[in-house]
Coordinates of C-alpha atoms and ligand atoms in Angstrom, one line a residue:
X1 CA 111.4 62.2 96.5
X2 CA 114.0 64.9 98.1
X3 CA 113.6 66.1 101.2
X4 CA 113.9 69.4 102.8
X5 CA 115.5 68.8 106.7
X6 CA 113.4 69.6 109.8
X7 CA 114.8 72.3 110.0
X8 CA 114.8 74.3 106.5
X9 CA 111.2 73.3 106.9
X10 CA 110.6 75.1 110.2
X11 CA 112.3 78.3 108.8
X12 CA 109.6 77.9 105.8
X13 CA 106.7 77.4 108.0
X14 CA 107.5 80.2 110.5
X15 CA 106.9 82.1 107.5
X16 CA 103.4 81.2 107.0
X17 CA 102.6 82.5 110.5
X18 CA 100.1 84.6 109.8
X19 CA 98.3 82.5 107.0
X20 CA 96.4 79.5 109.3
X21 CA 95.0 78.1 106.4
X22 CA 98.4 77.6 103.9
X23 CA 99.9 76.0 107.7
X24 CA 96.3 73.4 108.3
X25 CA 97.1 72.3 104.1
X26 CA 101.0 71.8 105.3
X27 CA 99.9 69.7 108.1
X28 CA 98.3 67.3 106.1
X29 CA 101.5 66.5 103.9
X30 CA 103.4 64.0 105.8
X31 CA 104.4 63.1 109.3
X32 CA 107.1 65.0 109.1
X33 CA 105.8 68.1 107.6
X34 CA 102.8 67.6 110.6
X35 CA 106.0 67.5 113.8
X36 CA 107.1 70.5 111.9
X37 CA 104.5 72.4 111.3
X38 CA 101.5 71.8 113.8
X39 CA 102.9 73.6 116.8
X40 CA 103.2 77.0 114.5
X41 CA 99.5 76.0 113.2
X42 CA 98.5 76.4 116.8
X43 CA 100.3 79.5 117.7
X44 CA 98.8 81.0 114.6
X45 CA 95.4 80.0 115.5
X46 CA 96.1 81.0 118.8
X47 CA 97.0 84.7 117.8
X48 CA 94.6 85.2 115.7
X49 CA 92.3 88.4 117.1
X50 CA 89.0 87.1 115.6
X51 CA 89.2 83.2 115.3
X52 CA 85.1 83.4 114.3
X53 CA 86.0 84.8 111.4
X54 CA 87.1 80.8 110.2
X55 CA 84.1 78.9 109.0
X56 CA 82.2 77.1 111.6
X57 CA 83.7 73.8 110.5
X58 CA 87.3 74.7 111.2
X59 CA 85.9 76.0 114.4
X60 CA 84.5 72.6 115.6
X61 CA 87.6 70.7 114.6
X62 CA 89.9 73.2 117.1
X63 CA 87.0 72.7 119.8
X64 CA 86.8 69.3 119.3
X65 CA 90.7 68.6 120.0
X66 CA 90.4 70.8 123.1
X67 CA 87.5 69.0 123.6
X68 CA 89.7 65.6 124.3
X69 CA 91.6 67.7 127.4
X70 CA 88.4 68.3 129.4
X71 CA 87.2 65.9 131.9
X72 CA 84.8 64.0 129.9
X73 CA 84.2 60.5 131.7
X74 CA 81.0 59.4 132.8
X75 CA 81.6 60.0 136.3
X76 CA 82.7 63.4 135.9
X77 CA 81.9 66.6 136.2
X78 CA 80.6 67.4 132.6
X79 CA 78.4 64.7 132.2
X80 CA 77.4 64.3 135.5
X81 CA 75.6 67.6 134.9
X82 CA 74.1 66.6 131.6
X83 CA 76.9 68.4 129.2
X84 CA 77.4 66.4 126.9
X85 CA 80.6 67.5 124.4
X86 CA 79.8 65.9 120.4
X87 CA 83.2 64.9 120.1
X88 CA 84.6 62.5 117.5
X89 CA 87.3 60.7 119.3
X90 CA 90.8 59.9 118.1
X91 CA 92.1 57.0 119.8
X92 CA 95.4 58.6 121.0
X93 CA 96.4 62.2 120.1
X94 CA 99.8 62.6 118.8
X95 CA 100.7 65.9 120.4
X96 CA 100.1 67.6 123.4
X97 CA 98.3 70.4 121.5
X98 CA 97.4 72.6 124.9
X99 CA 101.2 73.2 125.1
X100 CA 101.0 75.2 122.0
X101 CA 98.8 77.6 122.7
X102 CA 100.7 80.9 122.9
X103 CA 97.7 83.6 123.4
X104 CA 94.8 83.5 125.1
X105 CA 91.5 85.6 124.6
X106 CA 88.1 84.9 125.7
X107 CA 86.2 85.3 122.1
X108 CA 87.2 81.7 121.2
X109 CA 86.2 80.7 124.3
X110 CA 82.9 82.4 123.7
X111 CA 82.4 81.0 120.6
X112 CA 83.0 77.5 121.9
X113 CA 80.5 77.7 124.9
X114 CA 77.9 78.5 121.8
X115 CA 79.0 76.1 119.3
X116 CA 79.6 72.8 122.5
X117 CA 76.3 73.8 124.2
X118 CA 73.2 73.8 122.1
X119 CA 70.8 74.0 124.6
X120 CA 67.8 76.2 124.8
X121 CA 66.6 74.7 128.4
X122 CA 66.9 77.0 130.9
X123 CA 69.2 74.8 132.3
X124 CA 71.8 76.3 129.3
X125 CA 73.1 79.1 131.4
X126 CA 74.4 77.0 134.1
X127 CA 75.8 74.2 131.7
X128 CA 77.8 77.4 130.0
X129 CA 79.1 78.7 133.2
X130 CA 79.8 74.8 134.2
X131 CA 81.5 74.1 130.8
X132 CA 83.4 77.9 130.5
X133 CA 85.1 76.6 134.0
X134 CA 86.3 73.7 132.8
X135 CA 87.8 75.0 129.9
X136 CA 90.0 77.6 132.1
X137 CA 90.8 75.3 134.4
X138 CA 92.5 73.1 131.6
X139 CA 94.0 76.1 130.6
X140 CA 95.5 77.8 133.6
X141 CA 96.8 73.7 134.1
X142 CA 97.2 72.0 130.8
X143 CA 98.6 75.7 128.3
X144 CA 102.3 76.1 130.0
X145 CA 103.6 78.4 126.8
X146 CA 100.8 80.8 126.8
X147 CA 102.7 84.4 127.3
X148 CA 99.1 86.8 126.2
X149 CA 96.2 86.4 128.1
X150 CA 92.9 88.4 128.5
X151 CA 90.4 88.2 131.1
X152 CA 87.2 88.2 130.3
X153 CA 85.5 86.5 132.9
X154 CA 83.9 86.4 136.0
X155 CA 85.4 83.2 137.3
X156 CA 88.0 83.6 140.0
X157 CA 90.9 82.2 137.9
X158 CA 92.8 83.1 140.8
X159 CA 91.9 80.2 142.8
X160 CA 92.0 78.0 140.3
X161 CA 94.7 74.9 140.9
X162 CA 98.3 75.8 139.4
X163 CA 97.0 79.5 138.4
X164 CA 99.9 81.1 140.5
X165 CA 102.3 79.1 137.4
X166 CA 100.2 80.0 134.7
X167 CA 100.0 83.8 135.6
X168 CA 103.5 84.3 136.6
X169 CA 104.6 83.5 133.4
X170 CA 102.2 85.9 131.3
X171 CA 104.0 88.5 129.4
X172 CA 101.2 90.6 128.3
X173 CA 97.6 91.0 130.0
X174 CA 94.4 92.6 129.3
X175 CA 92.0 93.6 132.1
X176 CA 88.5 94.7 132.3
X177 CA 87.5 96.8 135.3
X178 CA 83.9 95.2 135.1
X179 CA 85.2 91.9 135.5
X180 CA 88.5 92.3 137.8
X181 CA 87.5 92.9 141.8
X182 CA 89.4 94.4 144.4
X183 CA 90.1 90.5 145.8
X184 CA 91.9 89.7 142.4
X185 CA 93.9 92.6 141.7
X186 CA 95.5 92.2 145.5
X187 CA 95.7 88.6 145.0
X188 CA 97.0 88.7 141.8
X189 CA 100.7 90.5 141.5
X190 CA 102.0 88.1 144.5
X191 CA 102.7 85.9 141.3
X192 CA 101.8 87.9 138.7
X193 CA 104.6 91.1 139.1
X194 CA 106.7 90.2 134.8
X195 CA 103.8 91.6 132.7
X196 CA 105.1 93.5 130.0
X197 CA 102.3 94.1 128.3
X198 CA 99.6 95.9 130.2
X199 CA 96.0 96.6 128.6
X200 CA 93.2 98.3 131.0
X201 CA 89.8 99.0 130.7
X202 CA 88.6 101.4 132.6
X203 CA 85.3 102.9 134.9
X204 CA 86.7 104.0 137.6
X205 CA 90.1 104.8 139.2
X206 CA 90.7 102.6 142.1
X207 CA 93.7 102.1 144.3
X208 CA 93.9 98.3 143.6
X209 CA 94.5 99.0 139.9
X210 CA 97.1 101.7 140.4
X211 CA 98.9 99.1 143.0
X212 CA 98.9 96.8 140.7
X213 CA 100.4 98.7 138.2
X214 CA 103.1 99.4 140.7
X215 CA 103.9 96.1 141.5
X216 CA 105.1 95.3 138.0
X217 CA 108.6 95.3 137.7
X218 CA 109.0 95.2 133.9
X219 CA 105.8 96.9 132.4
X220 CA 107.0 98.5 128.8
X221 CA 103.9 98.9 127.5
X222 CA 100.7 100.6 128.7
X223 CA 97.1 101.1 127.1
X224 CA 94.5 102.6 128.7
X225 CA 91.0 102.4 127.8
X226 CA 88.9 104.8 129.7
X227 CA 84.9 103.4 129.0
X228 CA 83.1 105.8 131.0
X229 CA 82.6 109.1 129.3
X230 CA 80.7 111.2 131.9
X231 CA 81.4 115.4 131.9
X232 CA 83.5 115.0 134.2
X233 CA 87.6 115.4 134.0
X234 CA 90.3 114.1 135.4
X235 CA 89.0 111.5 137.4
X236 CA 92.3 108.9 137.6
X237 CA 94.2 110.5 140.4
X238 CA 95.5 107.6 141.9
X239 CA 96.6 106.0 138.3
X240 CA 97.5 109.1 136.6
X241 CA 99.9 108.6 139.9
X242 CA 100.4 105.3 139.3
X243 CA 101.7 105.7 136.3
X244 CA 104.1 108.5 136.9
X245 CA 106.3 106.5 139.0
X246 CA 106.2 103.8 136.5
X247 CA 106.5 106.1 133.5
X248 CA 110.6 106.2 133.6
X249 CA 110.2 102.7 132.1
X250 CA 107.8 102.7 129.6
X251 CA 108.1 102.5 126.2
X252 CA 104.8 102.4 124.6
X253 CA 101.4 104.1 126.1
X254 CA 98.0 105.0 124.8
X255 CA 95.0 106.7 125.8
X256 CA 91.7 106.1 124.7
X257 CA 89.2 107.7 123.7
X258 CA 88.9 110.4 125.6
X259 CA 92.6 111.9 127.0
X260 CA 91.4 114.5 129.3
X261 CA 90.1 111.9 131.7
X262 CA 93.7 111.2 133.0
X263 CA 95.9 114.1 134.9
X264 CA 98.7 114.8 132.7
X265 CA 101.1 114.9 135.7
X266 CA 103.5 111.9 134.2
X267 CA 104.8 113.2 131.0
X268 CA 107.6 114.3 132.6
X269 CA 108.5 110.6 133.7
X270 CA 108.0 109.2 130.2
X271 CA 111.6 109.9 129.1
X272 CA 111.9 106.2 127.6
X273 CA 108.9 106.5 125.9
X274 CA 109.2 105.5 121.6
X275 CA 105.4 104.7 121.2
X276 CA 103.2 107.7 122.1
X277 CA 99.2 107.3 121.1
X278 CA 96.8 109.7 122.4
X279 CA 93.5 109.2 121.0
X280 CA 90.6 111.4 121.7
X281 CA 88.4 110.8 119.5
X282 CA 85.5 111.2 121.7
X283 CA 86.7 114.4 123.2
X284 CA 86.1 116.5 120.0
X285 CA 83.3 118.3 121.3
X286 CA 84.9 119.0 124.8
X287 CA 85.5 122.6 125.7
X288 CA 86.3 122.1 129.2
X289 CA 89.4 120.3 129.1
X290 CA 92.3 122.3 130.6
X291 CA 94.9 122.2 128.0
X292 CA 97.2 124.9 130.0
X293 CA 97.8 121.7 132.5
X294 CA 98.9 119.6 129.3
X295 CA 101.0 122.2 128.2
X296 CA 102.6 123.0 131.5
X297 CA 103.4 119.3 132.4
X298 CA 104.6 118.9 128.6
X299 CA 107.0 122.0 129.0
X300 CA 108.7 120.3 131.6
X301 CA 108.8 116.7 129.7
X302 CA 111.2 115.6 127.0
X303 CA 110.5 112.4 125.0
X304 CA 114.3 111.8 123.7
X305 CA 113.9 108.3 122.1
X306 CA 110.4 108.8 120.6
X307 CA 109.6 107.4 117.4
X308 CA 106.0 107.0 116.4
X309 CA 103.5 109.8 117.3
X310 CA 99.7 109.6 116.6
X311 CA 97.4 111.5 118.0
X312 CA 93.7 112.1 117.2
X313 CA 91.3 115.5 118.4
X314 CA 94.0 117.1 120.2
X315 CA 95.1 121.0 119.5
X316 CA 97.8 121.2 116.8
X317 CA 99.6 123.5 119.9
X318 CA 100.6 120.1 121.8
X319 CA 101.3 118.1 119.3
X320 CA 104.1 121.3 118.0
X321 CA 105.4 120.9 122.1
X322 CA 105.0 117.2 122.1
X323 CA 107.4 117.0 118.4
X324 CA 109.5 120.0 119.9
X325 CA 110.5 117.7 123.3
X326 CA 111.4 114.4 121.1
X327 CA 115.0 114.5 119.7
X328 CA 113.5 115.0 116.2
X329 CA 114.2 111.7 115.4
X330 CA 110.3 110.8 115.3
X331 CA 109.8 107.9 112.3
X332 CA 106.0 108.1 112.1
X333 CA 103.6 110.9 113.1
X334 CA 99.9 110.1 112.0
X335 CA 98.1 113.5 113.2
X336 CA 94.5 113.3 112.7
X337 CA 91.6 115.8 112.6
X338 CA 92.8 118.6 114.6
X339 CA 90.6 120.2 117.0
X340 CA 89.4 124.0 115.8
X341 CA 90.6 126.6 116.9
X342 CA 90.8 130.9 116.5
X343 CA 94.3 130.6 115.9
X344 CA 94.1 127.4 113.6
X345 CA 96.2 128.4 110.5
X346 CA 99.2 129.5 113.0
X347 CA 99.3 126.8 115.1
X348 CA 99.2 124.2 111.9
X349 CA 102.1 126.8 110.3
X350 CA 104.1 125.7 113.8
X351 CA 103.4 122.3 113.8
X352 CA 104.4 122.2 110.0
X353 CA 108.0 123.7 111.2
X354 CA 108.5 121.4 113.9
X355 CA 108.0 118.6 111.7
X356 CA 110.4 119.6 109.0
X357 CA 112.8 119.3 111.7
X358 CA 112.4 115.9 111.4
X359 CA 114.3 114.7 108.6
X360 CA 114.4 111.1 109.4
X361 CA 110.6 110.8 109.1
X362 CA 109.2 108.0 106.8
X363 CA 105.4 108.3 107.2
X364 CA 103.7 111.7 107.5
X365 CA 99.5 111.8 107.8
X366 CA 99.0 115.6 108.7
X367 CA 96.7 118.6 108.2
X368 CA 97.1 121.3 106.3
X369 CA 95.4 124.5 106.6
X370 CA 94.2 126.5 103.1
X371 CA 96.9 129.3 104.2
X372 CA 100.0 126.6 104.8
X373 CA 100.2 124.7 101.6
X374 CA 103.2 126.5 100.5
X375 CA 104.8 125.8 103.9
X376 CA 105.2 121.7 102.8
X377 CA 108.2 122.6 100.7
X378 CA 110.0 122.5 104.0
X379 CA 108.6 119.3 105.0
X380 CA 109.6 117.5 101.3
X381 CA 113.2 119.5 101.0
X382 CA 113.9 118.2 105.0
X383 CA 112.7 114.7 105.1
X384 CA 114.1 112.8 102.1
X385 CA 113.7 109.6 103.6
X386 CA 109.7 110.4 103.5
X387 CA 107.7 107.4 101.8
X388 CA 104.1 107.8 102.5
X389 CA 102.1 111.0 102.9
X390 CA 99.2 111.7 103.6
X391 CA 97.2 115.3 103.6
X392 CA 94.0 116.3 104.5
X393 CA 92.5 119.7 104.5
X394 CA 89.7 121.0 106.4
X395 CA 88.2 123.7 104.0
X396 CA 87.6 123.4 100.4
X397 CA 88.4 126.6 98.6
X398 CA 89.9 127.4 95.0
X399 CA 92.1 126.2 94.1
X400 CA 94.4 125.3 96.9
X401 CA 94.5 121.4 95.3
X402 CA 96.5 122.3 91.9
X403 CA 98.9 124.0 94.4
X404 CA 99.5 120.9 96.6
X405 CA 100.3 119.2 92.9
X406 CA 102.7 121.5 91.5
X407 CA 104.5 121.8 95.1
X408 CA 104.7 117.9 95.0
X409 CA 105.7 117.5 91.1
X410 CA 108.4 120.1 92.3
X411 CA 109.7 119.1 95.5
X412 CA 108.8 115.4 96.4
X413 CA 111.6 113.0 97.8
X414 CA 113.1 110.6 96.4
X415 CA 111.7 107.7 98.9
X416 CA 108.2 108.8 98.1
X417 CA 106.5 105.6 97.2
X418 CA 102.3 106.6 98.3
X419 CA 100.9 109.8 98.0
X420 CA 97.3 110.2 98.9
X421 CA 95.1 113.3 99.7
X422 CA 92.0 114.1 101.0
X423 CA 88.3 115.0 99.6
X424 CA 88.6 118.8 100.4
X425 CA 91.3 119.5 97.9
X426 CA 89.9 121.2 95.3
X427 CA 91.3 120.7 92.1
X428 CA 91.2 121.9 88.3
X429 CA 91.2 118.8 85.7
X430 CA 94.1 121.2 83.9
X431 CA 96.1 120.6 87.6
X432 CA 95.8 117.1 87.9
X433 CA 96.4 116.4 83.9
X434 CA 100.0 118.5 84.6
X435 CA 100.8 116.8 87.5
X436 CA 100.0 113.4 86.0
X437 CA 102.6 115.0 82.6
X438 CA 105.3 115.4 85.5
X439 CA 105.3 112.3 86.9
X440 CA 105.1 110.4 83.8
X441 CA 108.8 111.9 83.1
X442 CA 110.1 111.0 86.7
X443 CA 108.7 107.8 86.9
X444 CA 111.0 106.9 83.8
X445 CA 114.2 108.1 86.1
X446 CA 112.9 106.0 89.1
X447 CA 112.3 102.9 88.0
X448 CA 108.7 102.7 88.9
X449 CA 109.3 102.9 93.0
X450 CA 106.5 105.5 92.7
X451 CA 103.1 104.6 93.6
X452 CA 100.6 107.5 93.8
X453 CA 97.7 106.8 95.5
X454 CA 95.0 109.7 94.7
X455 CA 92.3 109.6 96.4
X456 CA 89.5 112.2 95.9
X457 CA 86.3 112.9 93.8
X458 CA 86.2 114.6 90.6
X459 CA 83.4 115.2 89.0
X460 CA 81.6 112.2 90.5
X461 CA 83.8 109.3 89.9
X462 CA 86.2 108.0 92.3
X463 CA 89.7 107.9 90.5
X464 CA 92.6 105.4 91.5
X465 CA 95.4 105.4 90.0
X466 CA 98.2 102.8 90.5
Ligands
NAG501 C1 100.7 87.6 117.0 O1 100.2 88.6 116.1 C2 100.9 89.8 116.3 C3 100.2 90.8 115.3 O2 98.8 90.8 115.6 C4 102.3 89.7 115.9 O3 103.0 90.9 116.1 C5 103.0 88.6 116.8 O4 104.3 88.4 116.5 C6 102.2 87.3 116.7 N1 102.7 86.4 117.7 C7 103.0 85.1 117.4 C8 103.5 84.3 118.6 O5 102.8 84.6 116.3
NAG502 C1 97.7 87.9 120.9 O1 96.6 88.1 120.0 C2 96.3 89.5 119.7 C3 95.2 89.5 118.7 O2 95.6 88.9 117.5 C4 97.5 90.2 119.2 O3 97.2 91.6 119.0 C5 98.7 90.1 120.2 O4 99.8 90.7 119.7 C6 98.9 88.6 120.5 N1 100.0 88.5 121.5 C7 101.2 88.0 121.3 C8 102.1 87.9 122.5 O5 101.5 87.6 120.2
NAG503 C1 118.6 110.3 111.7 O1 119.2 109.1 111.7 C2 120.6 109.1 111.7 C3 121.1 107.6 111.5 O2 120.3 106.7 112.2 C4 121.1 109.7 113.0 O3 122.5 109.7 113.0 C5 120.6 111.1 113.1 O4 120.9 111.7 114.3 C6 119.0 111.1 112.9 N1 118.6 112.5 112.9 C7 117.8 113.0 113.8 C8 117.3 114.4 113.5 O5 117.6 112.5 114.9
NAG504 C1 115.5 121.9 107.7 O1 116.3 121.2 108.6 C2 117.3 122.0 109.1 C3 118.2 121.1 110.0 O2 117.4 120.2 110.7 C4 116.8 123.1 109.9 O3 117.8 123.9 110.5 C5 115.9 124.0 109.0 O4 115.3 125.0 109.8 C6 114.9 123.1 108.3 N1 114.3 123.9 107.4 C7 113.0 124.3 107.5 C8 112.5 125.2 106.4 O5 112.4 124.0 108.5
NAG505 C1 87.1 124.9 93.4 O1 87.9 125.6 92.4 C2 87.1 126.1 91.3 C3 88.1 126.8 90.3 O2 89.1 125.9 90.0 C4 86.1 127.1 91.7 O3 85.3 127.5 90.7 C5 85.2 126.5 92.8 O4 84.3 127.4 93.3 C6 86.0 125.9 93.9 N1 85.2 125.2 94.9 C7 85.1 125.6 96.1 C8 84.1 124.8 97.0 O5 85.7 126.6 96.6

């Protein structure tokens, strides 16, 4: 039988990455497929944001390799306390499968406290907390590659043996206020000062966090996750702060889900930033945020390398000012439902200039008021490198739909490859049978590249046409 070399082989399997399943079937080809392919296997399992999705079965065989790491000897501590692990043992296991593990989070973790420890006594909780210790102490010693890690947990890891090694070499790091004391997040960046990556869930703000946020020296990417969701605004002083001397360096920051919780005082140092998310989707019934601060803090920003912009809940006013301060070289705006306002139909007019201005735009998901729709032209004549679109439309009146159509059969670029639309459109079956005549005849010119996606509800049925 030919062979395909280590190495072509490796190329092929780094491939099926994302696809666990295709990678467990390689595995079980040959030895040589298996050196090749088990350490990806385990990185993709690794990565994987909901590993309970797998069937239970898969599930036990991952827990039961662990399994063979954790001190299981009579004499120790898990049976010494009654836990007893239902592993089938291998005699001698070929790889040192810990070192593959790349990410870290706790819901596989989770999931094999409650699969290892069937135990209704009340003596389960202990055995869980017993067993959960273990299992990071294996990792923080035994998993030397893993560069993502979450923590979700009220063990100290801290003090855990060879934790200092383990953390300094974490790339990306997710924190939960409700789990993360004051001791741990001063303890912490005296090793722990390369994170990249930085997710934060939030209560409270708290000099400890912002420190810690200060003491990294290469954080690119931020994500804040503010839980509480009192009436009460701007309560992040000392990170809104925090952040503003580390803003210079960022690439990538979100806020979530409610924006007006955080002073807006460092938009002017984000003037690396590409990745810009501001999410509020629980702010849409807030009337007492102060957008005059955004604006004024925004006026004196400019976001020269930004890229992707999506934004949910926010007055189409600063997302116009946020587009205006990028270079206009902005790749991807997803703008979602707008917050109302008296002066609504202006304000979406403005945003639709500034976003003509972007002609190297690929993805557009916008609003577009009843009174705008003929304003698009100047999105679809300036950005001919646009391949998805989506509109929506907040009020459905006659018959602004067949005029969306005919401006697109007219005036669509070349790239476009999905079109879709929202529900409120209203449209006559004579507009959508003309449109349909129109595209029929370009479709033959470029060679099927077009897909239109429509989207919407006509006289009951749900149409999608491919
Ligand atoms: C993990 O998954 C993310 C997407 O969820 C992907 O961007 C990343 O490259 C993956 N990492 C590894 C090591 O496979
Ligand atoms: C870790 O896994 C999560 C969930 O799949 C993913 O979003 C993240 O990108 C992964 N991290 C790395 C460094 O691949
Ligand atoms: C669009 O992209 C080209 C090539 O990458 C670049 O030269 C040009 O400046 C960009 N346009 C804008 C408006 O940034
Ligand atoms: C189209 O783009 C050009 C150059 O970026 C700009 O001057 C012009 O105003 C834009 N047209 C519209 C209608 O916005
Ligand atoms: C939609 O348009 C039709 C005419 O094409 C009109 O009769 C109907 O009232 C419109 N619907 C709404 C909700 O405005």
């Amino acid at each position: 039988m030919a062979k395909l070399v280590h190495d072509v082989l490796l190329l092929i399997f780094i491939k099926l990455k994302s696809c666990p399943t295709t990678l467990y079937s390689c595995v079980l080809v040959s030895k040589m497929w298996c050196d090749a392919a088990v350490r990806i296997l385990w990185e993709s399992m690794s990565n994987e944001s909901n590993p309970t999705v797998r069937a239970e079965e898969s599930r036990k065989k991952l827990y039961n390799i662990i399994s063979h790491f954790l001190p299981n000897g009579p004499n120790e501590i898990l049976q010494k306390n009654n836990i007893i692990l239902p592993l089938k043992r291998f005699p001698r296991l070929t790889y040192n499968y810990m070192e593959y593990f790349t990410n870290i989070t706790s819901i596989w973790i989770d999931d094999m406290l409650n699969l290892l420890i069937d135990d209704d006594s009340i003596f389960s909780n202990c055995k869980r907390k017993l067993l959960e210790l273990e299992i990071y102490k294996l990792i923080l010693n035994k998993c030397n590659n893993v560069k993502d890690f979450n923590w979700i947990t009220d063990i100290q890891l801290y003090l855990c043996p060879k934790s200092d090694d383990f953390f300094s070499k974490l790339q990306s790091l997710e924190l939960n206020q409700e789990f993360v004391t004051s001791v741990i997040l001063l303890s912490l960046p005296v090793f722990c000062h390369s994170i990249k990556n930085l997710k934060l869930h939030l209560y409270q703000d708290c000099s400890d966090l912002s420190l810690f946020i200060m003491m990294q020296q290469n954080l690119q990417s931020l994500y804040l996750n503010f839980d509480n969701e009192d009436e009460h605004y701007e309560q992040y002083p000392l990170l809104s702060d925090a952040i503003m001397k580390k803003g210079f360096k960022l690439k990538e920051i979100t806020l979530t889900p409610l924006v007006a919780l955080i002073k807006p005082v460092f938009f002017p140092s984000l003037i690396n930033i590409q990745y810009l998310i501001l999410n509020n989707d629980n702010g849409e019934l807030d009337e007492h945020v102060n957008w005059k601060v955004w604006k004024y803090n925004l006026r004196l920003a400019s976001f020269p390398r930004l890229q992707y912009l999506e934004t949910s809940y926010l007055p189409s006013s600063i997302e116009t000012l946020i587009i205006k301060k990028s270079s206009m070289n902005l790749l991807e705006i997803n703008i979602r439902y707008p917050l109302e306002s008296q002066n609504y139909p202006i304000e979406n007019m403005q945003l639709i200039k500034a976003i003509s201005m972007c002609s190297n735009i690929t993805s557009l998901i916008m609003d577009v008021d009843s009174n705008n729709v003929r304003e698009i032209i100047s999105i679809l004549q300036n950005c001919s490198k646009l391949e998805k679109l989506y509109f929506t439309t907040k009020i459905k009146i006659t018959p602004n739909g067949d005029e969306l159509l005919n401006i697109m059969s007219d005036v669509s670029p070349a790239a476009l490859r999905e079109f879709s639309f929202g529900e409120n459109w209203n449209l006559s079956l004579n507009g959508l049978k003309s449109f349909f005549e129109t595209w029929k005849n370009k479709i033959c010119f470029k060679l099927n590249l077009l897909i239109i996606m429509i989207n919407l509800f006509i006289l009951g049925p749900r149409i999608m046409i491919n």
